[in-house]
Each structure stands twice: as structure tokens, then as C-alpha cells.
Amino acid sequence: MVDGWPRDRVAIAGVGWTEYAKDSGVSTLTLASRAVSRALADAGLGHGDVDGVACHRVGDSVQAVLVAQALGVRDLRFHLDMFGGGGTSHQVVAQAALAVASGMAETVVCWRAVNARSEFRMGGTGRAAPDALEFAYQLPYGYATPPQQYAMLARAWMHARGAAPEDLGRVAITQREHALLSERAMMRKPLTMDDYLAARPIAEPLRLYDCCLETDAAVAVVVTGAERARALRQPPVLIAGAATGGGHWLFSNGREDPTVSAAADLAPRLYRAAGVGPGEIDVAELYDAFTFLVPLQLEDYGLVPRGETGGFYADGHARLGGRLPVNTHGGHLSEGYVHGINHIAEAVTQLRGAAGARQVPGAETALTTGQPGYVGGTCSALVLRRDR
């Protein structure tokens, strides 16, 4: 155990996806059940092997225990139904890994299922405001949606770094290039800088292509002990390290500089738990609800020196074949928005060497992150490692 983390003792043994769509036509229970069943089949396991279930949601999906009932789990040894946005996405998998390492459970399935386009639109205003104190001071001014909140953060970050719109555009364009190589991606047309700059504004400085997709989908991963995983169908991917942290609860909790996220506090603990440094990361899957969060996290996780991310993208280092490929599946901007867990699934795929045309050659270590703490007040991340 390092900083309380069971390094390399727990693995991800299976991954499963539903179709990414604008209208799934089914319930979130059906989406979850499909993704879980596919992840189990990928691992070579059945529903009867599951004794733990874990998910996160924000009042927009089905309870974990109901999915367990649908799967026919008779003796549920561990369940976690975590309330929270994308900042909790990686914490769900970390908690499942701790349950396995402690012996509370043997096989835990983690997922996110959401009809975020056709049903319960993420950040929509057609329902009651979240039960957060600061919303009482925002709603009278019509300041309520994620693009509005993140736009102010984006403007502050751009001003502090001297970033231009083109710097954000390169993030969107690079991820679109990657998405074109993924059979699951929702966005199937190339994106040019002219397209990006001509797109309609959503909330200044954010344009259309700065914002993540609204997606109906589910993604699941199977967590079990590393030794057990080695006897299953797929090459195991070890959970080398995990960490959770705090964040900016909106904008008034005493974090003086909004251009540095809570991930900067979390990162040293994460790398210490995994036994690696940022220079050993081969591929990065970084939470990208909005474009500026990607270069911000490159800085805060120590992958690129602060203020140098513009050149990093301009020189092609984030592309496939570059120094550190970022969001190789297209991310939330171009593949689909499944609230963080599709980043974990892509990291697993890369470390298995199974990503096809978008494969990063020789990838051994991946960083995958949840939302870095803004608005929701929490952040989480994993370092995954190919089993040697």
C-alpha cells in the first residue's frame, strides 16, 4: 500500500459500451444493463460473477441497486451510488478497486448511463436548480448553465496564459481528428480552424465546438483482483494509482486563482501512489467538457509547463504520433459525453494495444482524469498501467 493505495493489486478486466446516440429510445436502466453485460462478456464473465456494483449520477439515471436487481445479483456484497458530476467519475472506479483489494467484493462493475440528449439534458434549466447555496445568488441573473459557468473560467485562464481562440480551436480540431478513427464517435466530419472560428458563440469565449456533446449512452468497466484478471479473457490493465481531491465549489471557497484547478493539488498524491512521474505517461485521456480544461489539466498534472500548452498543440505534440497523444478517442468533444468513464475505457483499450488505427505504439502507462474540480467541488483521476 502506498498512501493507502493498493498499487497494481487490482485491475480492469473488461469494458463495454452502448451506441452513442442523440436518442437512445430506451431507459437508462436498459443502457446500464447493456453496457454492463458487454463489459462482462468482454472479460469472459457472467452476471453471476458480479458481487459489487458502482455508479455516479446527478439525479439523471437509475440507482445502482436496481441495476444489480436487473442483473440478478442475489448476494450483493458492495454497492456504491455516488451523487456527483464528472469530478466523481474516476472516484467510482477507485472505490470499487478498494473494495476488491480489501476483500469486500471480488468483481465490481462500474458504469455511467445517461440519456443526456433525449431525456435529462445535462445542465438544462427546465427543472429545479441544484441544492447548492451559491445558486441562490446566480439564478436571479440567469447564470445557471455549465457553459456560462465555465465560460468565465475559460476567459480567466485565457487571459492569464495569453491564449488566443486558435489555441482552443486546436484542441477541438485535434480531438476531431482522433474521433474520425473511432467507430463509436458521434462526430464523423473533419473540423477546420475556419469551421471552429465561424461557429456560433455559446457563452463567450466558448464557441459551439468548445463544448462537449449531449449524448445518450452508457459505458461500463469490470474491476477485479489482478491475479484473477490474469486468468480471464482480456489482458488485464492494472490500476496503478488513484486519487481524489477537492475543488472550486463554484467560485467562493477560498481558492484564490481560478486558473489553477484542484488537480494541481491532487497530482502529486496520484503520481506517488502509482510510483510514476508525469514524464512516464504515454497517453492522456483528460476530461474535456470544454476545450480549455484540456490544456489546463496538461499544466496542472505536470505534463506540460505552465503557459506552454499553446505551442504544445501548435507543434502537434497532442496528436497521434506526437510526444503525448491526448484524448485519442475524440473525448467528450467529438466521441461522446459519458461523463468521464469513456476516458477510462479508452485508456484501457490503448493499454491493451487494441485501439486499431488510433493506437499509441508501445503505450504502457496512461493518465485518465475526471473533471478537475470546478463547479462540482471535487476531482478524481487514475493512473493505469499495462500488465507486464
Coordinates of C-alpha atoms in Angstrom, one line a residue:
M1 CA 0.0 0.0 0.0
V2 CA 1.3 3.5 -1.0
D3 CA -0.6 6.4 0.5
G4 CA -3.3 3.9 1.2
W5 CA -3.5 2.7 -2.4
P6 CA -3.1 -1.0 -3.3
R7 CA -0.7 -0.3 -6.2
D8 CA -1.1 -2.9 -9.1
R9 CA -3.2 -5.3 -7.0
V10 CA -6.5 -4.5 -8.8
A11 CA -7.2 -4.5 -12.5
I12 CA -9.8 -3.6 -15.1
A13 CA -10.7 -6.8 -16.8
G14 CA -13.5 -5.8 -19.1
V15 CA -15.0 -2.8 -20.9
G16 CA -18.4 -2.3 -22.6
W17 CA -20.2 0.4 -24.5
T18 CA -23.6 1.0 -25.9
E19 CA -24.1 3.0 -29.1
Y20 CA -23.5 6.8 -28.7
A21 CA -26.7 8.4 -29.9
K22 CA -28.9 11.5 -29.7
D23 CA -32.0 9.5 -29.0
S24 CA -31.4 6.0 -27.5
G25 CA -35.1 5.2 -27.4
V26 CA -34.6 3.2 -24.2
S27 CA -34.3 3.8 -20.4
T28 CA -31.1 4.5 -18.5
L29 CA -31.7 1.1 -16.8
T30 CA -31.6 -0.6 -20.3
L31 CA -28.5 1.4 -21.2
A32 CA -26.7 0.4 -18.0
S33 CA -27.7 -3.2 -18.3
R34 CA -26.4 -3.4 -21.9
A35 CA -23.1 -1.8 -21.1
V36 CA -22.6 -3.9 -18.0
S37 CA -23.4 -7.1 -19.9
R38 CA -21.0 -6.2 -22.7
A39 CA -18.2 -5.4 -20.2
L40 CA -18.7 -8.8 -18.5
A41 CA -18.7 -10.6 -21.8
D42 CA -15.5 -8.8 -22.8
A43 CA -13.9 -10.1 -19.6
G44 CA -15.3 -13.6 -20.1
L45 CA -17.5 -13.4 -17.0
G46 CA -21.3 -13.7 -16.5
H47 CA -23.9 -11.9 -14.4
G48 CA -23.5 -14.5 -11.7
D49 CA -19.9 -13.4 -11.2
V50 CA -20.8 -9.9 -10.1
D51 CA -21.0 -9.2 -6.4
G52 CA -20.5 -5.4 -6.5
V53 CA -21.9 -2.5 -8.5
A54 CA -20.9 1.2 -8.6
C55 CA -22.0 4.3 -10.5
H56 CA -22.3 8.0 -10.3
R57 CA -25.2 10.2 -11.3
V58 CA -26.8 13.6 -10.7
G59 CA -30.4 12.6 -10.4
D60 CA -30.5 11.7 -14.0
S61 CA -30.1 7.9 -14.1
V62 CA -31.0 4.6 -12.4
Q63 CA -29.9 3.5 -9.0
A64 CA -27.0 1.1 -8.7
V65 CA -29.0 -1.4 -6.6
L66 CA -31.7 -1.5 -9.3
V67 CA -29.2 -2.4 -11.9
A68 CA -27.9 -5.2 -9.6
Q69 CA -31.5 -6.5 -9.3
A70 CA -31.9 -6.4 -13.1
L71 CA -28.6 -8.4 -13.4
G72 CA -29.9 -11.0 -11.0
V73 CA -27.3 -10.4 -8.3
R74 CA -28.5 -12.3 -5.3
D75 CA -25.9 -11.6 -2.7
L76 CA -24.7 -8.0 -3.3
R77 CA -21.6 -7.5 -1.2
F78 CA -20.7 -4.0 -2.3
H79 CA -22.7 -1.2 -3.8
L80 CA -21.9 2.5 -4.4
D81 CA -24.4 5.0 -5.7
M82 CA -22.3 8.2 -5.8
F83 CA -24.0 11.6 -6.4
G84 CA -22.0 14.0 -8.4
G85 CA -20.8 15.1 -11.8
G86 CA -17.8 14.3 -13.8
G87 CA -15.4 15.1 -11.0
T88 CA -16.6 11.9 -9.3
S89 CA -16.3 9.6 -12.4
H90 CA -12.9 8.2 -11.5
Q91 CA -13.5 8.1 -7.8
V92 CA -16.2 5.5 -8.5
V93 CA -13.6 3.1 -10.0
A94 CA -11.2 3.9 -7.2
Q95 CA -13.7 3.0 -4.6
A96 CA -14.5 -0.2 -6.4
A97 CA -10.8 -1.1 -6.5
L98 CA -10.5 -0.5 -2.8
A99 CA -13.5 -2.8 -2.2
V100 CA -11.8 -5.5 -4.2
A101 CA -8.4 -5.0 -2.5
S102 CA -10.0 -5.2 1.0
G103 CA -11.9 -8.4 0.2
M104 CA -15.4 -6.7 0.4
A105 CA -16.1 -7.9 -3.1
E106 CA -14.5 -9.9 -5.9
T107 CA -16.0 -8.5 -9.0
V108 CA -17.4 -4.9 -9.2
V109 CA -18.9 -3.4 -12.3
C110 CA -18.7 0.4 -12.6
W111 CA -20.7 2.4 -15.1
R112 CA -22.3 5.6 -16.2
A113 CA -25.6 5.6 -18.0
V114 CA -27.3 8.7 -19.2
N115 CA -29.9 9.9 -21.7
A116 CA -28.3 13.4 -21.7
R117 CA -29.7 14.4 -25.1
S118 CA -33.2 12.9 -25.3
E119 CA -34.3 12.9 -21.7
F120 CA -32.5 14.7 -18.9
R121 CA -30.3 17.2 -20.6
M122 CA -27.1 17.9 -18.8
G123 CA -27.2 21.4 -17.3
G124 CA -30.6 22.1 -18.6
T125 CA -32.8 24.8 -17.0
G126 CA -36.2 23.1 -17.3
R127 CA -36.0 21.8 -13.7
A128 CA -35.3 22.9 -10.2
A129 CA -31.8 24.4 -9.5
P130 CA -29.2 22.2 -7.8
D131 CA -29.3 22.4 -4.0
A132 CA -26.1 24.5 -3.8
L133 CA -26.1 27.7 -1.8
E134 CA -24.4 29.8 -4.5
F135 CA -27.2 29.1 -6.9
A136 CA -29.4 31.5 -4.9
Y137 CA -27.1 34.3 -5.9
Q138 CA -26.8 33.2 -9.6
L139 CA -30.3 32.4 -10.7
P140 CA -31.7 35.9 -10.5
Y141 CA -29.2 36.9 -13.1
G142 CA -29.9 33.9 -15.4
Y143 CA -26.5 32.5 -14.6
A144 CA -27.2 28.8 -14.3
T145 CA -25.8 26.5 -17.0
P146 CA -22.4 24.9 -17.3
P147 CA -21.4 26.8 -20.4
Q148 CA -22.0 30.1 -18.6
Q149 CA -20.0 29.0 -15.5
Y150 CA -17.1 27.5 -17.5
A151 CA -17.0 30.5 -19.8
M152 CA -15.9 32.8 -17.0
L153 CA -13.2 30.3 -16.0
A154 CA -12.1 29.9 -19.7
R155 CA -11.8 33.7 -20.0
A156 CA -9.8 33.9 -16.8
W157 CA -7.5 31.1 -18.0
M158 CA -7.0 32.6 -21.5
H159 CA -6.2 36.0 -20.0
A160 CA -3.7 34.5 -17.6
R161 CA -1.9 32.4 -20.2
G162 CA -2.2 34.9 -23.1
A163 CA -4.2 32.2 -25.0
A164 CA -6.0 33.1 -28.3
P165 CA -9.2 31.4 -29.7
E166 CA -7.0 29.4 -32.0
D167 CA -5.3 27.8 -29.0
L168 CA -8.7 26.3 -28.0
G169 CA -9.5 25.6 -31.6
R170 CA -6.5 23.3 -31.9
V171 CA -7.8 21.2 -29.0
A172 CA -11.1 20.7 -30.7
I173 CA -9.5 20.0 -34.1
T174 CA -7.0 17.5 -32.7
Q175 CA -9.7 15.6 -30.9
R176 CA -11.9 15.6 -34.0
E177 CA -9.0 14.0 -36.0
H178 CA -8.8 11.2 -33.4
A179 CA -12.6 10.7 -33.4
L180 CA -12.6 10.1 -37.1
L181 CA -10.6 6.9 -36.3
S182 CA -13.1 5.6 -33.7
E183 CA -16.1 3.6 -34.9
R184 CA -18.1 4.8 -31.9
A185 CA -17.6 8.5 -32.3
M186 CA -20.7 10.7 -32.9
M187 CA -18.8 13.3 -34.9
R188 CA -17.7 11.9 -38.3
K189 CA -16.7 15.0 -40.3
P190 CA -13.3 16.8 -40.2
L191 CA -13.1 20.1 -38.4
T192 CA -11.0 23.0 -39.7
M193 CA -9.9 26.2 -38.0
D194 CA -12.2 28.1 -40.2
D195 CA -15.1 25.9 -39.1
Y196 CA -14.2 26.4 -35.5
L197 CA -13.9 30.2 -35.7
A198 CA -17.1 30.6 -37.7
A199 CA -19.2 28.5 -35.2
R200 CA -21.8 30.3 -33.3
P201 CA -21.0 31.6 -29.8
I202 CA -22.4 29.7 -26.8
A203 CA -21.1 31.8 -23.9
E204 CA -18.1 34.0 -24.6
P205 CA -15.4 33.0 -25.2
L206 CA -16.8 29.5 -25.8
R207 CA -18.0 28.6 -29.3
L208 CA -20.0 25.6 -30.3
Y209 CA -17.0 23.3 -30.8
D210 CA -15.6 24.3 -27.4
C211 CA -18.5 22.5 -25.8
C212 CA -19.0 18.7 -25.2
L213 CA -21.6 16.7 -27.0
E214 CA -25.0 15.8 -25.5
T215 CA -25.1 12.0 -25.6
D216 CA -27.4 9.1 -24.8
A217 CA -25.1 6.2 -23.9
A218 CA -23.6 4.0 -21.2
V219 CA -20.1 2.7 -20.6
A220 CA -19.0 0.1 -18.1
V221 CA -15.8 -1.4 -16.7
V222 CA -15.2 -4.6 -14.7
V223 CA -12.9 -4.3 -11.7
T224 CA -11.4 -7.4 -10.1
G225 CA -8.1 -8.6 -8.5
A226 CA -5.1 -8.5 -10.7
E227 CA -4.3 -12.2 -10.2
R228 CA -7.8 -13.2 -11.1
A229 CA -7.8 -10.9 -14.1
R230 CA -4.8 -12.6 -15.5
A231 CA -6.9 -15.8 -15.8
L232 CA -9.7 -14.1 -17.7
R233 CA -10.2 -13.4 -21.4
Q234 CA -8.5 -10.0 -21.9
P235 CA -5.1 -8.7 -21.0
P236 CA -5.6 -7.0 -17.6
V237 CA -4.9 -3.3 -17.1
L238 CA -3.6 -2.6 -13.7
I239 CA -4.9 0.3 -11.6
A240 CA -1.5 1.6 -10.6
G241 CA -2.7 4.6 -8.7
A242 CA -5.8 6.7 -7.9
A243 CA -6.5 9.9 -6.1
T244 CA -9.5 12.1 -5.3
G245 CA -9.4 15.7 -4.3
G246 CA -11.4 18.8 -3.7
G247 CA -12.2 21.7 -6.0
H248 CA -13.6 25.1 -6.6
W249 CA -17.2 25.0 -5.2
L250 CA -18.2 27.4 -7.9
F251 CA -16.1 30.4 -7.1
S252 CA -16.2 31.4 -3.4
N253 CA -14.4 28.7 -1.4
G254 CA -11.1 30.5 -0.9
R255 CA -9.2 29.1 -3.9
E256 CA -7.6 32.4 -5.0
D257 CA -6.5 31.5 -8.5
P258 CA -9.3 30.1 -10.7
T259 CA -6.8 29.4 -13.5
V260 CA -5.2 26.6 -11.4
S261 CA -7.5 23.7 -10.7
A262 CA -7.7 21.4 -7.7
A263 CA -6.0 18.8 -9.9
A264 CA -2.7 20.6 -9.2
D265 CA -3.1 19.6 -5.5
L266 CA -4.2 16.0 -6.4
A267 CA -1.5 15.2 -8.9
P268 CA 1.5 14.7 -6.6
R269 CA -0.5 12.2 -4.5
L270 CA -1.7 10.4 -7.6
Y271 CA 1.8 10.0 -9.0
R272 CA 3.2 9.0 -5.7
A273 CA 0.5 6.3 -5.3
A274 CA 1.2 5.0 -8.8
G275 CA 5.0 5.1 -8.4
V276 CA 5.5 7.2 -11.6
G277 CA 6.2 10.7 -12.6
P278 CA 4.4 12.8 -15.3
G279 CA 7.3 12.1 -17.7
E280 CA 6.3 8.5 -17.7
I281 CA 2.8 9.0 -19.0
D282 CA 2.4 7.6 -22.6
V283 CA -1.2 8.7 -23.3
A284 CA -3.5 11.1 -21.6
E285 CA -7.3 10.9 -21.5
L286 CA -8.3 14.2 -20.0
Y287 CA -11.8 15.3 -19.0
D288 CA -13.0 17.7 -21.7
A289 CA -16.4 19.1 -21.0
F290 CA -15.0 22.3 -22.5
T291 CA -11.8 22.7 -24.6
F292 CA -9.9 24.9 -22.2
L293 CA -10.0 22.2 -19.5
V294 CA -7.6 20.1 -21.6
P295 CA -4.6 22.4 -21.7
L296 CA -5.4 23.5 -18.1
Q297 CA -5.0 19.9 -17.0
L298 CA -1.9 19.4 -19.1
E299 CA -0.4 22.1 -16.9
D300 CA -1.9 21.0 -13.5
Y301 CA -0.9 17.4 -13.9
G302 CA 2.6 18.5 -14.8
L303 CA 2.6 17.2 -18.3
V304 CA 3.4 20.5 -20.0
P305 CA 5.0 23.5 -18.3
R306 CA 2.5 26.2 -17.4
G307 CA 1.9 28.6 -20.2
E308 CA 3.4 26.3 -22.9
T309 CA 0.3 24.4 -23.9
G310 CA -0.4 26.6 -26.9
G311 CA 2.9 25.6 -28.5
F312 CA 2.4 22.0 -27.4
Y313 CA -0.7 21.9 -29.6
A314 CA 0.6 24.0 -32.4
D315 CA 3.6 21.7 -32.8
G316 CA 1.3 18.6 -32.9
H317 CA 2.5 17.0 -29.7
A318 CA -1.0 16.1 -28.6
R319 CA -1.8 14.3 -31.9
L320 CA -1.4 10.6 -32.6
G321 CA 2.3 10.2 -33.3
G322 CA 3.1 13.2 -31.1
R323 CA 5.0 13.4 -27.9
L324 CA 1.9 12.8 -25.7
P325 CA -1.3 11.9 -27.5
V326 CA -4.3 13.4 -25.8
N327 CA -7.9 12.1 -25.9
T328 CA -7.2 9.5 -28.5
H329 CA -10.9 8.6 -28.8
G330 CA -12.0 12.2 -29.6
G331 CA -13.1 12.8 -26.0
H332 CA -16.3 14.4 -24.9
L333 CA -16.0 17.0 -27.6
S334 CA -16.1 14.5 -30.6
E335 CA -16.7 10.9 -29.5
G336 CA -19.5 11.3 -26.9
Y337 CA -20.2 12.7 -23.5
V338 CA -20.5 9.8 -21.0
H339 CA -19.4 11.9 -18.0
G340 CA -15.9 10.7 -17.7
I341 CA -16.0 6.9 -17.8
N342 CA -15.4 6.7 -21.6
H343 CA -12.0 8.2 -20.9
I344 CA -11.2 5.2 -18.6
A345 CA -12.5 2.8 -21.3
E346 CA -10.3 4.4 -23.9
A347 CA -7.2 4.2 -21.7
V348 CA -7.9 0.5 -21.1
T349 CA -8.2 0.0 -24.9
Q350 CA -4.9 1.8 -25.5
L351 CA -3.0 -0.2 -22.9
R352 CA -4.4 -3.5 -24.3
G353 CA -3.0 -2.4 -27.7
A354 CA -6.5 -2.8 -29.1
A355 CA -7.2 0.7 -30.4
G356 CA -6.6 0.0 -34.1
A357 CA -5.9 3.0 -36.2
R358 CA -5.7 5.3 -33.2
Q359 CA -3.3 3.1 -31.2
V360 CA -0.4 4.8 -29.5
P361 CA 2.5 2.4 -30.2
G362 CA 4.1 0.9 -27.1
A363 CA 1.7 2.6 -24.6
E364 CA 2.4 1.3 -21.2
T365 CA 1.1 4.0 -18.8
A366 CA -2.0 6.2 -19.1
L367 CA -3.4 9.1 -17.1
T368 CA -7.1 9.4 -17.2
T369 CA -9.0 12.1 -15.3
G370 CA -12.3 13.3 -14.2
Q371 CA -13.4 16.9 -14.2
P372 CA -10.7 18.9 -12.3
G373 CA -12.9 20.2 -9.6
Y374 CA -14.8 23.2 -10.9
V375 CA -18.4 23.9 -10.1
G376 CA -19.0 20.4 -8.6
G377 CA -16.3 20.8 -5.9
T378 CA -14.5 17.5 -6.3
C379 CA -11.9 15.9 -8.7
S380 CA -10.5 12.4 -9.3
A381 CA -8.0 10.6 -11.5
L382 CA -6.4 7.3 -12.2
V383 CA -3.0 6.1 -13.5
L384 CA -3.4 2.8 -15.4
R385 CA -0.6 0.5 -16.4
R386 CA -0.2 -2.3 -18.9
D387 CA 0.4 -5.6 -17.1
R388 CA 3.9 -6.7 -17.7

